[in-house]
Tab-separated table of C-alpha atoms and ligand atoms in Angstrom:
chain	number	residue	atom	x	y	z
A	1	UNK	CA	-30.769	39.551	-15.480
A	2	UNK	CA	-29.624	35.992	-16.118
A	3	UNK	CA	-31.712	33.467	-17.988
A	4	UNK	CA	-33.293	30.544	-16.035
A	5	UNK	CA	-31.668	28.012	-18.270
A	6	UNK	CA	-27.609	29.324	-17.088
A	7	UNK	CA	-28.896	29.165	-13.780
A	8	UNK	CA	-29.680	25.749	-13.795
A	9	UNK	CA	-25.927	25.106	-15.076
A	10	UNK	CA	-24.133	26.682	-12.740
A	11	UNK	CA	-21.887	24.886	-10.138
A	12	UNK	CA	-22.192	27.377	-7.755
A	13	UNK	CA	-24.653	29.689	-6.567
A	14	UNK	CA	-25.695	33.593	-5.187
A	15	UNK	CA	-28.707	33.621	-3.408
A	16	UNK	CA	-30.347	35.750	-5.861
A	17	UNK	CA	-30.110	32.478	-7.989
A	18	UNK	CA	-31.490	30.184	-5.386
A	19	UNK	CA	-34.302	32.416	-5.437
A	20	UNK	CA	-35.053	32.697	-8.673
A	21	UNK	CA	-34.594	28.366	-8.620
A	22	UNK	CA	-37.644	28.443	-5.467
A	23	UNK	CA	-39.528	30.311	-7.844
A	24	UNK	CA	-39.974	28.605	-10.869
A	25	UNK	CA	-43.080	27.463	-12.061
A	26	UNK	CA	-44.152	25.728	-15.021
A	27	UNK	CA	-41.642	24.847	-17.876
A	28	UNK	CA	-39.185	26.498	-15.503
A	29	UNK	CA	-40.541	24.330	-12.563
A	30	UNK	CA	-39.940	21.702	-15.258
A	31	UNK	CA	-36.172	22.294	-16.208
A	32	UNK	CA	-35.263	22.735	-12.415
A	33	UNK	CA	-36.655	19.096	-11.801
A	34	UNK	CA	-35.249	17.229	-14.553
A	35	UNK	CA	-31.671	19.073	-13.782
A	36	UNK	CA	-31.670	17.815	-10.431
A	37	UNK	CA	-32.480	14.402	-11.153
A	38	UNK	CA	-29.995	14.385	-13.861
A	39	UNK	CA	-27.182	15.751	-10.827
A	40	UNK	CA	-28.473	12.966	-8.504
A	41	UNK	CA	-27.819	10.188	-10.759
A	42	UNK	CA	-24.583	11.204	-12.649
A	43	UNK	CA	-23.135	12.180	-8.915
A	44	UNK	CA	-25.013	9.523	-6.820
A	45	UNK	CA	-26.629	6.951	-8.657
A	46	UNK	CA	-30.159	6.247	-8.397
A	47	UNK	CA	-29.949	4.331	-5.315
A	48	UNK	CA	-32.208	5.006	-2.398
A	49	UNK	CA	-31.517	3.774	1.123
A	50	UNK	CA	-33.992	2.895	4.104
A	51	UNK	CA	-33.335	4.230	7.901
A	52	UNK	CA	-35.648	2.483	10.070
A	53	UNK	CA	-37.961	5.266	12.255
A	54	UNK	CA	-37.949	4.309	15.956
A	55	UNK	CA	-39.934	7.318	17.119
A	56	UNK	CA	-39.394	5.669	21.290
A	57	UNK	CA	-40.615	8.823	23.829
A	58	UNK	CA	-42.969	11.772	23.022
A	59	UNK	CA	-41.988	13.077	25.954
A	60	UNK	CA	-40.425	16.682	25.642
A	61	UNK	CA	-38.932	19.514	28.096
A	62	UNK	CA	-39.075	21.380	25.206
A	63	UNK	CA	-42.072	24.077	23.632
A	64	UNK	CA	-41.248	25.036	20.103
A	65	UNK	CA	-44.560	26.666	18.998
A	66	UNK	CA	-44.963	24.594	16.068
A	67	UNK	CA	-44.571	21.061	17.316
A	68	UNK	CA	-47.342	18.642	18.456
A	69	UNK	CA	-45.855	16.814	21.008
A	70	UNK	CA	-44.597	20.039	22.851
A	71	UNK	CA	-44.640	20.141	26.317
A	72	UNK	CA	-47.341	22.477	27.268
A	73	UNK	CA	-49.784	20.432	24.961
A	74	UNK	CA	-51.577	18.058	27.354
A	75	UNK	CA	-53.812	16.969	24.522
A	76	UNK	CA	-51.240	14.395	23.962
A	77	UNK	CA	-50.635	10.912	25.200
A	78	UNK	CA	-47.037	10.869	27.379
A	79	UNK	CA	-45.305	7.142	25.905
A	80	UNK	CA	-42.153	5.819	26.510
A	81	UNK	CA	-42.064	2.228	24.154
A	82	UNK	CA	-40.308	-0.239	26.000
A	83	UNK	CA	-36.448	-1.113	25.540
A	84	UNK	CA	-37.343	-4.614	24.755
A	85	UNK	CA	-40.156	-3.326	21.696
A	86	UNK	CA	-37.135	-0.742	20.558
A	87	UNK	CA	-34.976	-3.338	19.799
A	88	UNK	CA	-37.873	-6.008	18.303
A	89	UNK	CA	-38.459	-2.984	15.954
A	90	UNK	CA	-34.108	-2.825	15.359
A	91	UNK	CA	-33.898	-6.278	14.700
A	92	UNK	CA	-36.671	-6.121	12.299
A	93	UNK	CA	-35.167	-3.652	10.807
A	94	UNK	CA	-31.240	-5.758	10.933
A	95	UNK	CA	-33.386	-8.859	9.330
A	96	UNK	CA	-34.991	-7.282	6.535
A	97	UNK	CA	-31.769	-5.649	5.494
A	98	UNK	CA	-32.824	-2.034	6.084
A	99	UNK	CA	-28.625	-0.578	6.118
A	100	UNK	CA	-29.608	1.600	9.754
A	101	UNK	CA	-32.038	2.935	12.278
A	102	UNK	CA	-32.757	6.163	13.540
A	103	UNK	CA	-33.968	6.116	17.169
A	104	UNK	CA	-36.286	9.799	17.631
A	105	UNK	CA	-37.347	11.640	20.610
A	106	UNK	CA	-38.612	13.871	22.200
A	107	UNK	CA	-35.750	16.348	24.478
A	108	UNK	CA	-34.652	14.981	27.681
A	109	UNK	CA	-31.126	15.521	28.830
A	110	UNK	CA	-31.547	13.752	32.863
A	111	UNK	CA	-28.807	11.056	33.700
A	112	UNK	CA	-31.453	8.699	33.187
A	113	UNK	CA	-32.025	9.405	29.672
A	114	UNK	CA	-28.537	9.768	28.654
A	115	UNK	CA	-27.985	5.972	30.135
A	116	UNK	CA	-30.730	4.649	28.436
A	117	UNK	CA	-30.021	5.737	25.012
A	118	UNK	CA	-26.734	4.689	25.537
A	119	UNK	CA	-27.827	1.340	26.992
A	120	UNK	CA	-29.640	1.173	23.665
A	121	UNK	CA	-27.179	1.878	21.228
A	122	UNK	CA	-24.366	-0.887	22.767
A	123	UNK	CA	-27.761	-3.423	22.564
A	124	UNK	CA	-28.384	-2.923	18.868
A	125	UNK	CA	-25.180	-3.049	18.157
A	126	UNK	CA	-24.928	-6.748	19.772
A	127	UNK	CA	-28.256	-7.573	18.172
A	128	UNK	CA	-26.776	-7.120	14.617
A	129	UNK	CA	-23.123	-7.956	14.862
A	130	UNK	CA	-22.270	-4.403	14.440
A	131	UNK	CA	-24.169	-4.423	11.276
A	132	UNK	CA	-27.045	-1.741	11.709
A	133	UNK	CA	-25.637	1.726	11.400
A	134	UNK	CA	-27.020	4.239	14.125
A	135	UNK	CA	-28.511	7.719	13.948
A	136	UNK	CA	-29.762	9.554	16.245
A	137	UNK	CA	-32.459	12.372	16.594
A	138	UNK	CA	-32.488	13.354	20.372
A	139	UNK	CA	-32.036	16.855	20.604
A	140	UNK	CA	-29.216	19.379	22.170
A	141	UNK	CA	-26.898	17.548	24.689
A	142	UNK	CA	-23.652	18.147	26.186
A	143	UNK	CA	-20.820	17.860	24.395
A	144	UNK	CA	-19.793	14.940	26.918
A	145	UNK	CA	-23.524	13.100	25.960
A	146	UNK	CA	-22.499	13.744	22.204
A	147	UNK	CA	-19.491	11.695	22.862
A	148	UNK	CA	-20.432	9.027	25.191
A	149	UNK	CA	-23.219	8.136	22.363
A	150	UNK	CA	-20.696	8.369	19.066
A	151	UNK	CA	-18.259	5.934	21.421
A	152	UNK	CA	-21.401	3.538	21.870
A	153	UNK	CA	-22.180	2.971	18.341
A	154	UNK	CA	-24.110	6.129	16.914
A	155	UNK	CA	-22.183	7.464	14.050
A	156	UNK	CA	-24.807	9.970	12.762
A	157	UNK	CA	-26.734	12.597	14.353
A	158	UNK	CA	-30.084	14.939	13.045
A	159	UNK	CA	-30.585	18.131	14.803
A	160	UNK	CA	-32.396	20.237	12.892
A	161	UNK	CA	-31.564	24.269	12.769
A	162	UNK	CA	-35.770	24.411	11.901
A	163	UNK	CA	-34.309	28.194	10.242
A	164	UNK	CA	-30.997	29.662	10.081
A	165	UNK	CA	-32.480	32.808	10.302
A	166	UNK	CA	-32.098	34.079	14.350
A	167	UNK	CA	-35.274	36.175	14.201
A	168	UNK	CA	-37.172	33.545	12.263
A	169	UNK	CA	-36.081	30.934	14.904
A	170	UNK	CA	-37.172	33.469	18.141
A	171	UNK	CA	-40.426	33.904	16.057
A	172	UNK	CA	-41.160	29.781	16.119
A	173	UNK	CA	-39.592	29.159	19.772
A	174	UNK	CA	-40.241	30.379	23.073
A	175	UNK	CA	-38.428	32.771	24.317
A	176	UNK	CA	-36.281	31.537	27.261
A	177	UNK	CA	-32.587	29.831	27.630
A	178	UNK	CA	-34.178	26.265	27.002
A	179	UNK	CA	-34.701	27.911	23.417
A	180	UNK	CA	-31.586	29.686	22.221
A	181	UNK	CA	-30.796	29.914	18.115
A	182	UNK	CA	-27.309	30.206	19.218
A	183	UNK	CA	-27.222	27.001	21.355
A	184	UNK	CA	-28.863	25.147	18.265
A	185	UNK	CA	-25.852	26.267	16.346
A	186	UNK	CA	-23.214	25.249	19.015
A	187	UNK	CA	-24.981	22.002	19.300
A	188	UNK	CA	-24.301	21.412	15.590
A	189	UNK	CA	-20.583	22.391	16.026
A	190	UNK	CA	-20.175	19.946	18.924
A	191	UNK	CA	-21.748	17.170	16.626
A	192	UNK	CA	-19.123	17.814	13.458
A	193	UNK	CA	-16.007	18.082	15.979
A	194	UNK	CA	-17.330	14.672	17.912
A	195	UNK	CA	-17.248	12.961	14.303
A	196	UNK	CA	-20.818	12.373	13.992
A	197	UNK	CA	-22.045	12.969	10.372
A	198	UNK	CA	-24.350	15.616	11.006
A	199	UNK	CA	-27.756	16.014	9.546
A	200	UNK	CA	-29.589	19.122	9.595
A	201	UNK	CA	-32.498	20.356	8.280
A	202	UNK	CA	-35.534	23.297	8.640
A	203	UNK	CA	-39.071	23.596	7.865
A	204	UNK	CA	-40.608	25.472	4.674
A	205	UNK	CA	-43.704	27.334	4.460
A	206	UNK	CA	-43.826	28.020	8.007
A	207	UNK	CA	-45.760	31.555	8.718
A	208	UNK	CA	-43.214	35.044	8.127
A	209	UNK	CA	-40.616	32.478	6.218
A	210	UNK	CA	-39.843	34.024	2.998
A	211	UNK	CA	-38.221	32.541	-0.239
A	212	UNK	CA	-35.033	34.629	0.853
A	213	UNK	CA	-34.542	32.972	3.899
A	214	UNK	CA	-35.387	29.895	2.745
A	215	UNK	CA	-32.213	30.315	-0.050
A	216	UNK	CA	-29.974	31.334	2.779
A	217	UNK	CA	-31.014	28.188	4.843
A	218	UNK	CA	-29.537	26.261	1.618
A	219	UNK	CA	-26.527	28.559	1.731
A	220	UNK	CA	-26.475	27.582	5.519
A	221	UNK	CA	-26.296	23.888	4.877
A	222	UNK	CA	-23.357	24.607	2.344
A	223	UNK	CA	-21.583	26.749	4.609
A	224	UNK	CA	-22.008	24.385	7.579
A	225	UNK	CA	-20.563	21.626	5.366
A	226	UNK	CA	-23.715	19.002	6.373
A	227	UNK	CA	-23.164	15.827	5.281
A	228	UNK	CA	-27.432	14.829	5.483
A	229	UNK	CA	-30.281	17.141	4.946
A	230	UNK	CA	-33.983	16.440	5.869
A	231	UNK	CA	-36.641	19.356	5.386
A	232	UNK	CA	-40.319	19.166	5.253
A	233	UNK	CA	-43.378	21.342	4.714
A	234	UNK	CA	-44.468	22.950	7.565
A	235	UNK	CA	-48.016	21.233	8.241
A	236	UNK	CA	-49.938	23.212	11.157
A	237	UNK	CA	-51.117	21.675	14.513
A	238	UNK	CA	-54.271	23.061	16.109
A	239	UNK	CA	-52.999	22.682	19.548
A	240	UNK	CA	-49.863	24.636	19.032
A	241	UNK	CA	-49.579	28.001	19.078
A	242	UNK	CA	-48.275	28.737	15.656
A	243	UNK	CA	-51.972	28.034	14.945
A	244	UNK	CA	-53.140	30.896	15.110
A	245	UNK	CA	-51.039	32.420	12.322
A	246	UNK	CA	-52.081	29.850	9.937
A	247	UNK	CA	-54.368	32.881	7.470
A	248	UNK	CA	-50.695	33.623	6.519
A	249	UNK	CA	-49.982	30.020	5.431
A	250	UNK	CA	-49.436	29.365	1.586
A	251	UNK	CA	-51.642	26.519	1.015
A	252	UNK	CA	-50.838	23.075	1.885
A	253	UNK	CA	-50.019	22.404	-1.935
A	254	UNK	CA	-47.631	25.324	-2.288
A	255	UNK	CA	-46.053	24.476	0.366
A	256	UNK	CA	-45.441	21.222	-0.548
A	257	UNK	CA	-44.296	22.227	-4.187
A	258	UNK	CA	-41.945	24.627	-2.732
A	259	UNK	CA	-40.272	21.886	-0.428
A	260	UNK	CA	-40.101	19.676	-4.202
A	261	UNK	CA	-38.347	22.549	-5.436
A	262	UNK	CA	-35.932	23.328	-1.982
A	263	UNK	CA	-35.198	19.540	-2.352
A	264	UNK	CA	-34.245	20.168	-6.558
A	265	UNK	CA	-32.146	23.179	-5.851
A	266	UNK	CA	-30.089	21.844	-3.058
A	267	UNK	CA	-29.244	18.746	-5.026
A	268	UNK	CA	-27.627	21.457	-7.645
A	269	UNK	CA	-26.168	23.272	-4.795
A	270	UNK	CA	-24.661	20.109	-3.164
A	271	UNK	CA	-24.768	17.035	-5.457
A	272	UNK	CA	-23.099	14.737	-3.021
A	273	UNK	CA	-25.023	15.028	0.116
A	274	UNK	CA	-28.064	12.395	1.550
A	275	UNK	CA	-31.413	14.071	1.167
A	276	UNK	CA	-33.661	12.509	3.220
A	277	UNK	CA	-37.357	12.905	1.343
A	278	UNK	CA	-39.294	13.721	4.839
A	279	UNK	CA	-42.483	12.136	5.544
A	280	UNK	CA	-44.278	15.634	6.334
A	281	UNK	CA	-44.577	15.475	2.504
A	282	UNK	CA	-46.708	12.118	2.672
A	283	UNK	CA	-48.915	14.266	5.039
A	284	UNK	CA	-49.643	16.120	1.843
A	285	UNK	CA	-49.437	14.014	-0.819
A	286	UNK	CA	-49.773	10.300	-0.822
A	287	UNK	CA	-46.695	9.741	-3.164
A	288	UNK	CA	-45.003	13.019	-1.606
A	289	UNK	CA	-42.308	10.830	-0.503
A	290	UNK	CA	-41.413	9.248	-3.836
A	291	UNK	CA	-41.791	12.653	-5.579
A	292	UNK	CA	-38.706	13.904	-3.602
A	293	UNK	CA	-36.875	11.024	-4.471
A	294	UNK	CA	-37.668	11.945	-8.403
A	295	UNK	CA	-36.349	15.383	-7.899
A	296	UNK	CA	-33.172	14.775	-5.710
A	297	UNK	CA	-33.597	13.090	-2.670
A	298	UNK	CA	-32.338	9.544	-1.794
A	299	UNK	CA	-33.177	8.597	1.339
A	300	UNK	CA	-36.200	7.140	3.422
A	301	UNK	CA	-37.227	7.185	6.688
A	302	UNK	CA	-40.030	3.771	6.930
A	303	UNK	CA	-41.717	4.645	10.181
A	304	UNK	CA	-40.920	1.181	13.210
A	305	UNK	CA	-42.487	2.558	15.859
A	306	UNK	CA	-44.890	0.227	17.290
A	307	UNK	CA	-48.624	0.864	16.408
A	308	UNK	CA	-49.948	1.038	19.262
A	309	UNK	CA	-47.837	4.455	20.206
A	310	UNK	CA	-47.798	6.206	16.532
A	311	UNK	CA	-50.771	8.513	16.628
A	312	UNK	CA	-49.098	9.958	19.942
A	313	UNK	CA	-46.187	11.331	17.886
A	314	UNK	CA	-48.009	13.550	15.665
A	315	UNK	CA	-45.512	16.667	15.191
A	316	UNK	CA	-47.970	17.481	12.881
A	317	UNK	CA	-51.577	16.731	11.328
A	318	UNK	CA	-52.183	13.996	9.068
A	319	UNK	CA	-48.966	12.076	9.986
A	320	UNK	CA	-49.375	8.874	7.655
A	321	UNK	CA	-48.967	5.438	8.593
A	322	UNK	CA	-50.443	5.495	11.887
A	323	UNK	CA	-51.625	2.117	11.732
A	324	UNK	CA	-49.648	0.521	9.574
A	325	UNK	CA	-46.865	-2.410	10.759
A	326	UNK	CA	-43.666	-2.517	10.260
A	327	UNK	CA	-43.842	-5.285	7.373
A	328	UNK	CA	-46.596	-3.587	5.868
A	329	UNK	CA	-45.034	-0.129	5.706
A	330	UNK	CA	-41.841	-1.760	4.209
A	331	UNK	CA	-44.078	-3.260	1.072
A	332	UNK	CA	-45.674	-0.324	0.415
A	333	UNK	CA	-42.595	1.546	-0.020
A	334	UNK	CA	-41.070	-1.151	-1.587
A	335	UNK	CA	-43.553	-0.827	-4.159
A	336	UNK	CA	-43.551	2.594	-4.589
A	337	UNK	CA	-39.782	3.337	-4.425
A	338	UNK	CA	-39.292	0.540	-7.827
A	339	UNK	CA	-41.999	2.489	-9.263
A	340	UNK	CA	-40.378	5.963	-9.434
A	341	UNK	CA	-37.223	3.890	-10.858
A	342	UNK	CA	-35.090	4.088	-8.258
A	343	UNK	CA	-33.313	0.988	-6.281
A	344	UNK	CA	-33.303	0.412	-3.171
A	345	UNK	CA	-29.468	-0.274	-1.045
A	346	UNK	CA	-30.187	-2.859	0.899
A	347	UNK	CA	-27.920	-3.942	3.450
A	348	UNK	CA	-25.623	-0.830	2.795
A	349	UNK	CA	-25.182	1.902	5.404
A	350	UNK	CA	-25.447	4.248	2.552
A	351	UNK	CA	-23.044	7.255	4.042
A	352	UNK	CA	-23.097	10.537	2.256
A	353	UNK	CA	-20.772	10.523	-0.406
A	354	UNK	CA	-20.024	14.055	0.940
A	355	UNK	CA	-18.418	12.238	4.215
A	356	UNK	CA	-16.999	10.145	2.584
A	357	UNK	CA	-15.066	11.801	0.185
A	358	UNK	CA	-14.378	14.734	2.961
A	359	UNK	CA	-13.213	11.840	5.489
A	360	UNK	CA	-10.890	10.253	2.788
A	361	UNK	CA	-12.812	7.020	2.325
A	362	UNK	CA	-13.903	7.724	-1.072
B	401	5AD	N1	-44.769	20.620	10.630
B	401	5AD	C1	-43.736	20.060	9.974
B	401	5AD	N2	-42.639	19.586	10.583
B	401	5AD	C2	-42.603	19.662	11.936
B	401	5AD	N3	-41.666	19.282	12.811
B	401	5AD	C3	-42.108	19.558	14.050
B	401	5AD	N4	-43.323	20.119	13.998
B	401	5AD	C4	-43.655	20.205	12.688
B	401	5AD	C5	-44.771	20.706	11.976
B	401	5AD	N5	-45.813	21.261	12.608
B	401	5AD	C6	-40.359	18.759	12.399
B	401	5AD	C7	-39.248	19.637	12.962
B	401	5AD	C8	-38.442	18.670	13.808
B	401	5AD	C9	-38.763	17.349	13.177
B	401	5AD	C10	-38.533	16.165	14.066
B	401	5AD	O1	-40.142	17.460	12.876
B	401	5AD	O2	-38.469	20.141	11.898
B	401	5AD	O3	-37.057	18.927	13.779
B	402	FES	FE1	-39.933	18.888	21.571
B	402	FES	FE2	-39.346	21.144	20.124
B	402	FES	S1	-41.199	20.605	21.154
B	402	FES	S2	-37.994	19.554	20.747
């Protein structure tokens, strides 16, 4: 069997190594994290860039059995912020320099939310000069709606494949066409060929996930050639019906060491991608955010939805910053992001370097 320490130099990797990478613990744990940060900042640099949050609708046609704002939970608070507040929170986010925004929903696909979003996008565009880049986080469309919204100013897109196992991902969603693994992975498809860079993503620690799958989820992302990569500890919600399964959850510390680790070992695996270090972690650990960054990741999502609507977009429990603002949000990070020694890109769209370089522009 090969020793942990030629793992860690390899290039390129089985899964039996990403496995054996998930499962180190203490000096090995160690070695895996100071590797990683050592790739990040001779590949990348230590610079970490800010995507302002706009999660605008909790409204969902969707019922994946992990997700608090689901549409069978009637627990929750139906919002829909107000074009006018979505693009205070943009320009907020134009005038303190944050490089783009990332506007979040719930899944709709009517006519009417297909104009809006794109009624949005051409409006923050105008608001910044054509400064603020534009991601967006709305779900499976057409291939048409994909389009329509890269032509009217988004240029990146998260959808995330949650597992790239097929039985893991009927085991999490309901089964019925509105919930199909292999739509997921068309959707994806659609999003590359459109031009979008495409960010993808799953969940770790979730109930019947094992380290195996979780390895061939990172082999996924390097298959799939993903330019951005967000993945957070699974963090149960009592009125979902995962719930009940929770007595076969690792605990809410191992789960959020093993997502340290998945965000370590896919830094090896793909040095030049944007890890996004995803606020389920804060839900953890206060710092949980700024650990990631340590050990690989390099970007940050600081949450601009308005107040008033935040605690109605809990995907999960113990969301943080529920009622902080904007400004307030920004400081903190600020703070904290100088503090793990990292600097912060302001004003800079911060692409992948993996786009870039596969696009030519690097
Ligand atoms: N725990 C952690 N992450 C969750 N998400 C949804 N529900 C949960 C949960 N209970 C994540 C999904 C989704 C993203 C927006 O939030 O991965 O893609
Ligand atoms: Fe809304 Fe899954 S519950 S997309």
């Amino acid at each position: 069997m090969k020793i942990f320490q030629e793992i860690i130099q390899q290039t390129d990797f089985q899964q039996e190594d990403l496995v054996r990478l998930l499962s180190a613990e203490n000096e090995e744990r160690i070695l895996l994290f100071e590797k990683a940060s050592q790739v990040k900042r001779e590949t990348i640099g230590n610079k970490v860039y800010f995507r302002g949050l706009v999660e605008f609708s909790n409204i969902c046609s969707k019922d994946c059995l992990y997700c608090g704002i689901r549409k069978s939970n009637t627990n929750v608070i139906r919002y829909d912020v107000a074009n006018s507040e979505i693009l205070e929170a943009c320009r907020f986010a134009w005038e303190n320099r944050f490089g783009s925004v990332v506007l979040q929903s719930g899944e709709l696909s009517s006519p009417v939310f297909v104009n809006r979003v794109d009624h949005l996008l051409k409006e923050i565009k105008k608001l910044s000069n054509g400064e603020l880049g534009i991601t967006l986080s709305c779900g499976e469309q057409s291939r048409e709606t994909y389009r329509r919204w890269f032509e009217s100013g988004a240029h990146r897109y998260l959808l995330r494949i949650e597992s790239s196992n097929p039985e893991l991902y009927k085991k999490i969603h309901p089964d019925n066409e509105h919930h199909f693994y292999e739509k997921r992975l068309e959707c994806l498809h659609l999003l590359k060929e459109t031009g979008y860079q495409t960010g993808t993503g799953v969940m770790i620690g979730f109930p019947f996930q094992t380290l195996e799958d979780l390895a061939d989820d990172l082999l996924f992302f390097k298959k799939m050639d993903i330019d951005m990569i967000g993945m957070g500890p699974y963090v149960e919600h009592e009125d979902t019906p995962l719930y009940v399964y929770r007595h076969l959850l690792k605990t809410r510390q191992e789960r959020f060491d093993l997502a340290l680790k998945m965000v370590a070992t896919l830094r090896l695996l793909m040095p030049d991608v944007n890890i996004a270090a995803a606020t389920a972690l804060q839900a953890i650990d206060p710092v949980g955010r700024e650990k990631a960054v340590k050990v690989g990741a390099n970007i940050i999502m600081p949450n601009l939805t308005p107040c008033d609507y935040r605690k109605e977009y809990q995907l999960y429990e113990g969301k943080p910053c529920l009622d902080e603002d904007a400004s307030l949000c920004k400081n903190c990070l600020e703070a904290r992001i100088e503090i793990s020694g990292s600097e912060i890109g302001y004003g800079e769209w911060g692409d992948s370097k993996h786009y870039l370089r596969k696009t030519g522009r690097s």
